[in-house]
PDB file of C-alpha atoms in Angstrom:
ATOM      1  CA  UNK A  82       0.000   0.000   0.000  1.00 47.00           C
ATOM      2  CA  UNK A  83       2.961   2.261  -0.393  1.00 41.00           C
ATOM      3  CA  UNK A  84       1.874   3.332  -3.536  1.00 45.00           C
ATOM      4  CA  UNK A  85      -1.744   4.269  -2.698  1.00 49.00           C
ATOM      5  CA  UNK A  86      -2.910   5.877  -6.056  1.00 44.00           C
ATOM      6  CA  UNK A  87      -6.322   4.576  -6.553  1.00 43.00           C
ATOM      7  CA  UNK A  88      -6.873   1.736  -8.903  1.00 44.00           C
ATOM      8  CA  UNK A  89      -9.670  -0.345 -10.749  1.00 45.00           C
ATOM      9  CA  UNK A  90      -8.797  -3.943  -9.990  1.00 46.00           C
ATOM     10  CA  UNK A  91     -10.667  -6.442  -9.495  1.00 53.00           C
ATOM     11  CA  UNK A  92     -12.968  -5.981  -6.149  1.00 56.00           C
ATOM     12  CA  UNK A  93     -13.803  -8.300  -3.732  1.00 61.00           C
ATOM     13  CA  UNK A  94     -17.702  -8.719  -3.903  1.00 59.00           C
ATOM     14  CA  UNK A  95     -18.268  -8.757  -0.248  1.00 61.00           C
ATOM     15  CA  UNK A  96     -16.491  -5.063   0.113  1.00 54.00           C
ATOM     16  CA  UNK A  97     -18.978  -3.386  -2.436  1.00 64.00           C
ATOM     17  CA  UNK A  98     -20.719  -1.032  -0.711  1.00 54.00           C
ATOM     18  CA  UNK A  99     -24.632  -1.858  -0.364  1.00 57.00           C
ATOM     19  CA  UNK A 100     -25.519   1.908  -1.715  1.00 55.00           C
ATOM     20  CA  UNK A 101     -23.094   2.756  -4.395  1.00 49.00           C
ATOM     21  CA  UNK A 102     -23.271   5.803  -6.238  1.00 47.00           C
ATOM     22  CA  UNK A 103     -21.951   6.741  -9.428  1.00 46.00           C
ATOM     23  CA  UNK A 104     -20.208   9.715  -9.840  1.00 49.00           C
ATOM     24  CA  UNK A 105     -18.959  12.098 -12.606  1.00 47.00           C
ATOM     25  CA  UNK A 106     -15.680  11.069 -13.079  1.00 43.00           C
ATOM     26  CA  UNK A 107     -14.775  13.482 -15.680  1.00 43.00           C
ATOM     27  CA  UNK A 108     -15.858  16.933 -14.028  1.00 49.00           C
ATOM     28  CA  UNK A 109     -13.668  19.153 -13.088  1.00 49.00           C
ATOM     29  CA  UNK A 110     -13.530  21.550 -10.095  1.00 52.00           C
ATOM     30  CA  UNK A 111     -15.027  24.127 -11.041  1.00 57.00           C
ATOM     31  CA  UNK A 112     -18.269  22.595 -13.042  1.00 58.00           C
ATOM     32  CA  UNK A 113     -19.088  21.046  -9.411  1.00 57.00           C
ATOM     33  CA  UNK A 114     -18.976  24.231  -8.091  1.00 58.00           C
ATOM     34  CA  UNK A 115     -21.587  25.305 -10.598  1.00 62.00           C
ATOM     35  CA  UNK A 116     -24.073  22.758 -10.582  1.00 60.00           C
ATOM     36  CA  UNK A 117     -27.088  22.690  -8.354  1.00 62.00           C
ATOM     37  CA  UNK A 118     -26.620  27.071  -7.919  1.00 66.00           C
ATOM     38  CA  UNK A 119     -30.097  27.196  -6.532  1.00 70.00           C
ATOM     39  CA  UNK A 120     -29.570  25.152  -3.521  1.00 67.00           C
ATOM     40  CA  UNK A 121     -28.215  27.436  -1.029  1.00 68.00           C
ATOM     41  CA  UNK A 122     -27.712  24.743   1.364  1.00 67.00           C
ATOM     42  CA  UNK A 123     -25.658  22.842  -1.124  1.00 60.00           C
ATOM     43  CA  UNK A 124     -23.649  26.151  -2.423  1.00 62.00           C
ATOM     44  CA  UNK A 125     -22.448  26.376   1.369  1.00 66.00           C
ATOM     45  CA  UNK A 126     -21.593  22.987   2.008  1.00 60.00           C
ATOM     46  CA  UNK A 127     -19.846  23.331  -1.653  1.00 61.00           C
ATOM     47  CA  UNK A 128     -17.820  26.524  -0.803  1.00 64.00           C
ATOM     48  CA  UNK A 129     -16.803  25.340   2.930  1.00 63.00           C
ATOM     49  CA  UNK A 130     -15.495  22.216   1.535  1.00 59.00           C
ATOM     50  CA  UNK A 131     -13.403  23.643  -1.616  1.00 60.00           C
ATOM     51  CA  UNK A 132     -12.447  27.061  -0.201  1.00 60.00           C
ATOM     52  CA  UNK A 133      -8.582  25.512   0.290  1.00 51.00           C
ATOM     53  CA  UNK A 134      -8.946  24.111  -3.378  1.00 50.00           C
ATOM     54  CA  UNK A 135      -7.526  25.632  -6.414  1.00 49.00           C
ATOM     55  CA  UNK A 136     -10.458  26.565  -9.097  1.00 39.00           C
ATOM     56  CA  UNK A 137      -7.893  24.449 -12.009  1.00 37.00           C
ATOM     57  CA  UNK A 138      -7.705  21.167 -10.179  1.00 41.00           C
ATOM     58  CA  UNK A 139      -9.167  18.399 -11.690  1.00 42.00           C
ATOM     59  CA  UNK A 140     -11.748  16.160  -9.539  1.00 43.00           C
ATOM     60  CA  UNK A 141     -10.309  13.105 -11.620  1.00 41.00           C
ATOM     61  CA  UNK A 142      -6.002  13.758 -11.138  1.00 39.00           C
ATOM     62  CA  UNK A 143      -5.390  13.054  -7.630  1.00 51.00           C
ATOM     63  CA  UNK A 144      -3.172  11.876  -5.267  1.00 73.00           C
ATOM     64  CA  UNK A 145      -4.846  10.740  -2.366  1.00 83.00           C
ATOM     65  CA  UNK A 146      -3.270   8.548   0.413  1.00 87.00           C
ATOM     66  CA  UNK A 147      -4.565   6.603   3.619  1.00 91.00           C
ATOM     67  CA  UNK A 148      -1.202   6.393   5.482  1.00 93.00           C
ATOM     68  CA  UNK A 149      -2.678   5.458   8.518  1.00 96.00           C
ATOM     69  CA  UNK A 150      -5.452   2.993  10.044  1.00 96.00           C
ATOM     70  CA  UNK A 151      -6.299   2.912  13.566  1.00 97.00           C
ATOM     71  CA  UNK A 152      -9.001   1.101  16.373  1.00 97.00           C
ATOM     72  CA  UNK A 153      -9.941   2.838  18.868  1.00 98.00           C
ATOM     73  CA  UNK A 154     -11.203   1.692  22.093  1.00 97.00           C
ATOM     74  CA  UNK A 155     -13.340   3.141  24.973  1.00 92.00           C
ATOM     75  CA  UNK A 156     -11.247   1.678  27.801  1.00 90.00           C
ATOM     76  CA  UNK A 157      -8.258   0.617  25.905  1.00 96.00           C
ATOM     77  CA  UNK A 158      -5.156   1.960  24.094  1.00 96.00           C
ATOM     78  CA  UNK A 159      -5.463   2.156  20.704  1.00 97.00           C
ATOM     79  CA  UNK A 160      -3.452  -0.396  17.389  1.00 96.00           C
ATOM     80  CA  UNK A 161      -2.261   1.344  15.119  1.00 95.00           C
ATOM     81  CA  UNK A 162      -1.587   0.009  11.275  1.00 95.00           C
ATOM     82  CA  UNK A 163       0.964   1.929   9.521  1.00 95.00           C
ATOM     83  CA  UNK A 164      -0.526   1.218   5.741  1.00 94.00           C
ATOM     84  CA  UNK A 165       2.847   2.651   4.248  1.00 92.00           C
ATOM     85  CA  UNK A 166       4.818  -0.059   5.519  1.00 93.00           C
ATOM     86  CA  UNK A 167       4.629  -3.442   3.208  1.00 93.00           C
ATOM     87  CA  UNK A 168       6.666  -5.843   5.955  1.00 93.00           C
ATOM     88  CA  UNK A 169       3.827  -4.151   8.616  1.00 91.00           C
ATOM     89  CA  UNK A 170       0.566  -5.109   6.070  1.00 92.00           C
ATOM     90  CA  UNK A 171       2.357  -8.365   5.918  1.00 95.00           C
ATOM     91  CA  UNK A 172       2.389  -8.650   9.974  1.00 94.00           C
ATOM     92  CA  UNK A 173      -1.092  -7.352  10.302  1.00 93.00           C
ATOM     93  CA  UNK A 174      -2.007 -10.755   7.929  1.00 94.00           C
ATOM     94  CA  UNK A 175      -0.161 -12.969  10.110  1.00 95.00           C
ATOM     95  CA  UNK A 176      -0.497 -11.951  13.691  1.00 96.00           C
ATOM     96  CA  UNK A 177      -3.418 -11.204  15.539  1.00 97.00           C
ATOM     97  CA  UNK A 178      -4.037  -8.609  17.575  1.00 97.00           C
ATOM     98  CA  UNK A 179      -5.879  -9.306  20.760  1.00 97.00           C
ATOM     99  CA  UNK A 180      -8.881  -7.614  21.880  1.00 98.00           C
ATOM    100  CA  UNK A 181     -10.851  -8.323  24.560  1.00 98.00           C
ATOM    101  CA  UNK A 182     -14.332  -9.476  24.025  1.00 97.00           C
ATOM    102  CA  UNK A 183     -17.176  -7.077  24.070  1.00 97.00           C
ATOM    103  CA  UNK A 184     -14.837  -4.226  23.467  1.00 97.00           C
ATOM    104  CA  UNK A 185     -16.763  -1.084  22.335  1.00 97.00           C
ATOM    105  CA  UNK A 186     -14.527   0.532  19.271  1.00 97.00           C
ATOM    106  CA  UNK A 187     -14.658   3.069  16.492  1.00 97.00           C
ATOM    107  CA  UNK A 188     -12.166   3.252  13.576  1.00 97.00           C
ATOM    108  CA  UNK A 189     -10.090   6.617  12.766  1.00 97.00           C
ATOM    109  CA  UNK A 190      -8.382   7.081   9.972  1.00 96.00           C
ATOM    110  CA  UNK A 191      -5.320   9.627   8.583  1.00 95.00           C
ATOM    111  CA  UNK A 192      -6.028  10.725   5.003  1.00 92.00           C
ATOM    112  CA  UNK A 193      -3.053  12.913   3.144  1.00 90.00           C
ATOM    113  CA  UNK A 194      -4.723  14.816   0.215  1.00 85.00           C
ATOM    114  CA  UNK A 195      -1.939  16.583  -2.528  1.00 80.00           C
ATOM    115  CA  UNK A 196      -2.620  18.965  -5.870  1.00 74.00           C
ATOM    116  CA  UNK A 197      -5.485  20.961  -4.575  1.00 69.00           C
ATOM    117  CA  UNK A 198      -7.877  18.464  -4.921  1.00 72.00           C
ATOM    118  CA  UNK A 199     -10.920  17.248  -2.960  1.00 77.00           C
ATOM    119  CA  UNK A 200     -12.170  13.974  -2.381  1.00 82.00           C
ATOM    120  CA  UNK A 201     -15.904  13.399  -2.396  1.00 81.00           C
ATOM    121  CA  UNK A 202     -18.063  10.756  -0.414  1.00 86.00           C
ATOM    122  CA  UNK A 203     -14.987   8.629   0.973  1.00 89.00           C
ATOM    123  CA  UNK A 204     -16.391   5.151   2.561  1.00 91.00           C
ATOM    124  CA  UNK A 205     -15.135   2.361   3.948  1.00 93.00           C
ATOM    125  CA  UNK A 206     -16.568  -1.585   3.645  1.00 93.00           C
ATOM    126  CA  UNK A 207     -15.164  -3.549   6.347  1.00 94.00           C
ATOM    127  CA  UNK A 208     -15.714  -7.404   5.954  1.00 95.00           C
ATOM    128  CA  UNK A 209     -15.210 -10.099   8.994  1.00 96.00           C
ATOM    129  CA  UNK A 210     -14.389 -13.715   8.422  1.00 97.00           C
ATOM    130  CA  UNK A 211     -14.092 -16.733  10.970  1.00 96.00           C
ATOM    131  CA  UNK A 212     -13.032 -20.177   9.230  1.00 93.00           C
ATOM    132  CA  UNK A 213     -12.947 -18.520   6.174  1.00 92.00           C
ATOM    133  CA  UNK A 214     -16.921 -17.316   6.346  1.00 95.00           C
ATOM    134  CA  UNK A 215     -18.052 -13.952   6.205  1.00 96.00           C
ATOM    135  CA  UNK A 216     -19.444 -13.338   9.890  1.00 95.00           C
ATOM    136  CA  UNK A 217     -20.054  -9.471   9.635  1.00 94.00           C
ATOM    137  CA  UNK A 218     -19.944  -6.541   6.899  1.00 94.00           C
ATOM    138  CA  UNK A 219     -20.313  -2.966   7.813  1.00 92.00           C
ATOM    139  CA  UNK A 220     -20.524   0.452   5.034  1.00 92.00           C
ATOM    140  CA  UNK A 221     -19.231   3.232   6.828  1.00 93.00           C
ATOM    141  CA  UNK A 222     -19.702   6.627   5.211  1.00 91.00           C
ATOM    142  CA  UNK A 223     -16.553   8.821   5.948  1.00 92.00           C
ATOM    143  CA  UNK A 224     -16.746  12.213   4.766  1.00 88.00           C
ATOM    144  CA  UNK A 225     -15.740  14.676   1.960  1.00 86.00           C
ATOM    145  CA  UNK A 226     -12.147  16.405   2.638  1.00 86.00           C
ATOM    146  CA  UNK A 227     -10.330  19.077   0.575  1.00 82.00           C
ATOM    147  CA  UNK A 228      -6.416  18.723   0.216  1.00 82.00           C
ATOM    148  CA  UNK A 229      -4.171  18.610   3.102  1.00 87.00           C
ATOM    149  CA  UNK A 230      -3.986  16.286   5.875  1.00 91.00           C
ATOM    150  CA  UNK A 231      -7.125  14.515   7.782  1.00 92.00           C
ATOM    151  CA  UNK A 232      -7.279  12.476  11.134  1.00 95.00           C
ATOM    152  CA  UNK A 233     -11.092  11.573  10.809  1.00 94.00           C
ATOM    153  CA  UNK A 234     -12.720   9.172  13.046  1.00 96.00           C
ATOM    154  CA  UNK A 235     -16.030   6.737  12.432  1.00 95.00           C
ATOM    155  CA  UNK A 236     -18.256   6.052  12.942  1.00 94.00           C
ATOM    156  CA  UNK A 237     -20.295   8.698  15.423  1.00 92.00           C
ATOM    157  CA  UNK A 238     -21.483   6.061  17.859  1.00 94.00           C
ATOM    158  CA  UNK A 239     -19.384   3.310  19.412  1.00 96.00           C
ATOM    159  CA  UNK A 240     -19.660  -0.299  17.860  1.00 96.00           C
ATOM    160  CA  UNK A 241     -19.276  -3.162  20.111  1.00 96.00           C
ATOM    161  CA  UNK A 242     -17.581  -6.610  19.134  1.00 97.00           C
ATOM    162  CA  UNK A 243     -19.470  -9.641  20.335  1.00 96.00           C
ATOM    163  CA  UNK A 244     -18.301 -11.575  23.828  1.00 97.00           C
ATOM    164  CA  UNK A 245     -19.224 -14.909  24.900  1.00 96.00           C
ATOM    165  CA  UNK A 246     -17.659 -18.705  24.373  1.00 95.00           C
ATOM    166  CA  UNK A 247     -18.840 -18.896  21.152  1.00 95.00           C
ATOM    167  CA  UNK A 248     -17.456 -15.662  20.117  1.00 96.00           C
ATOM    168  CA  UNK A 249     -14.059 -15.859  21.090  1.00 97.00           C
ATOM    169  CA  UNK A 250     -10.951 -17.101  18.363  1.00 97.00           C
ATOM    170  CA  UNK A 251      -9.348 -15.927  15.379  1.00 98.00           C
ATOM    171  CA  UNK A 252     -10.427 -13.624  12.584  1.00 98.00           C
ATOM    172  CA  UNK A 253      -9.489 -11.977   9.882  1.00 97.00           C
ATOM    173  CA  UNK A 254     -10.963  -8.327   8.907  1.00 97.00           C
ATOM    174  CA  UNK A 255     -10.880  -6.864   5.163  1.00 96.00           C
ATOM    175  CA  UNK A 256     -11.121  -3.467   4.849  1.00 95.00           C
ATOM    176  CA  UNK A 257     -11.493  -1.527   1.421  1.00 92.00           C
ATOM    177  CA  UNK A 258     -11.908   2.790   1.089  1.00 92.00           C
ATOM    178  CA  UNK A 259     -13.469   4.356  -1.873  1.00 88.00           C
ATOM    179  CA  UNK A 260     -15.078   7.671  -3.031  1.00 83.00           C
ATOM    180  CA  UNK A 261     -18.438   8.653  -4.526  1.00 75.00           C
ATOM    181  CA  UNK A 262     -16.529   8.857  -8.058  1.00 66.00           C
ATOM    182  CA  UNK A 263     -15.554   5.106  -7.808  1.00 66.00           C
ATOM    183  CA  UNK A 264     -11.933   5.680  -7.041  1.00 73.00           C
ATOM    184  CA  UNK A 265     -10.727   2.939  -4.874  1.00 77.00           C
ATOM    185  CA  UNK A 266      -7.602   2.434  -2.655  1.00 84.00           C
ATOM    186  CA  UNK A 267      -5.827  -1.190  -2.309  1.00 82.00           C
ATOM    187  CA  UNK A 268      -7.477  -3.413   0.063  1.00 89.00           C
ATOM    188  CA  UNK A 269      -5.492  -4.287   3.372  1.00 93.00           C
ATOM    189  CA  UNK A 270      -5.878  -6.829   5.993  1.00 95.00           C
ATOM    190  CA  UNK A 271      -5.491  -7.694   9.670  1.00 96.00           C
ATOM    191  CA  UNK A 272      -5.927 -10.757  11.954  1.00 97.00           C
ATOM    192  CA  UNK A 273      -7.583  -9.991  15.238  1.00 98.00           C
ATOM    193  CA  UNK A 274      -8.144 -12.321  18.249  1.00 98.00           C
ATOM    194  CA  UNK A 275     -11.064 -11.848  20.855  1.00 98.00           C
ATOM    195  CA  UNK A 276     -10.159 -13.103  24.091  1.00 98.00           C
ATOM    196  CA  UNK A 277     -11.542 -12.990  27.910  1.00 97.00           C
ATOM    197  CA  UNK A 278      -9.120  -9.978  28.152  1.00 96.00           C
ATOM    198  CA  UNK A 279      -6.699  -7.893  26.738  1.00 97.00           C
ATOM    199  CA  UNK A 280      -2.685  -8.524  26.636  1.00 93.00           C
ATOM    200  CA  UNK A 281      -0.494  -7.689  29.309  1.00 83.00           C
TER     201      UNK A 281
END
């Protein structure tokens, strides 16, 4: 993931967002800017999000990278996943983290945005598996972010992971980010264990 510029390979089915939407992939900065001038509501929303963005950059040329993935827990410190590092995404496939069952969590996220560019509608699709079966699959919608550098964190409210004997073992997590114009970033992976506790 070193090289995050987004890609169109070959997706995984189960991390397609439920509610895609199809953006215009060939308009540029400033014909977003002019559509939809009679919502006022929009037209704020529009100029608040693109005031640091230059009226010649083009919504399709951009370099956009997620350098950084993080859980975060309520009564825990958080893991971090440094998604710049290959031997690290290698780790994160190979050895689990532990977390202790019935841990509430959120995700956060550190997004580095270059050229003057903006980045509309960014989700991410995170997929569970246990025994190599899909146990849980989750669409969380992100944000929109103009260029520079973003620590955002999602969703709002805390999730919780499950607890109980039959909950407890090995999984692996998928997770996949993409925009409202169907650029997509390369899909990483980590292992995670849930346990009576957490590590000492």
């Amino acid at each position: 993931m070193s090289e995050q510029n987004p890609n169109k390979a070959e997706i995984d089915p189960d991390l397609v967002r439920e509610d895609q939407y199809k953006g215009n992939l060939d308009a540029s900065l400033s014909e977003v800017m002019d559509a939809d001038k009679d919502d006022s509501t929009l037209n704020t929303w529009k100029a608040n999000l693109l005031e640091r963005a230059g009226a010649k950059a083009d919504c399709n040329i951009t370099q956009t990278r997620i350098v950084e993935f993080k859980l975060l827990f309520k009564n825990h410190e958080p893991y971090v996943f440094d998604l710049t590092d290959p031997e690290c995404l290698e780790r994160y496939k190979n050895e689990p983290i532990i977390i202790k069952e019935g841990a509430r969590f959120k995700f956060q996220a550190k997004i580095e945005i270059e050229n003057e560019v903006v980045v509309v509608g960014l989700c991410m699709v995170n997929a569970a598996y246990r025994l190599g079966v899909r146990v849980n699959k989750s669409d969380f919608n992100i944000g929109s972010f103009p260029f520079g550098v973003h620590d955002t964190t999602f969703p709002r409210k805390y999730q919780v992971f499950p607890s109980g004997f039959m909950a407890r073992g090995t999984y692996t997590a998928r997770c996949r980010f993409a925009c409202d114009d169907e650029r997509e970033w390369p899909m990483f992976e980590y292992k995670f264990t849930l346990a009576k506790n957490w590590p000492n």
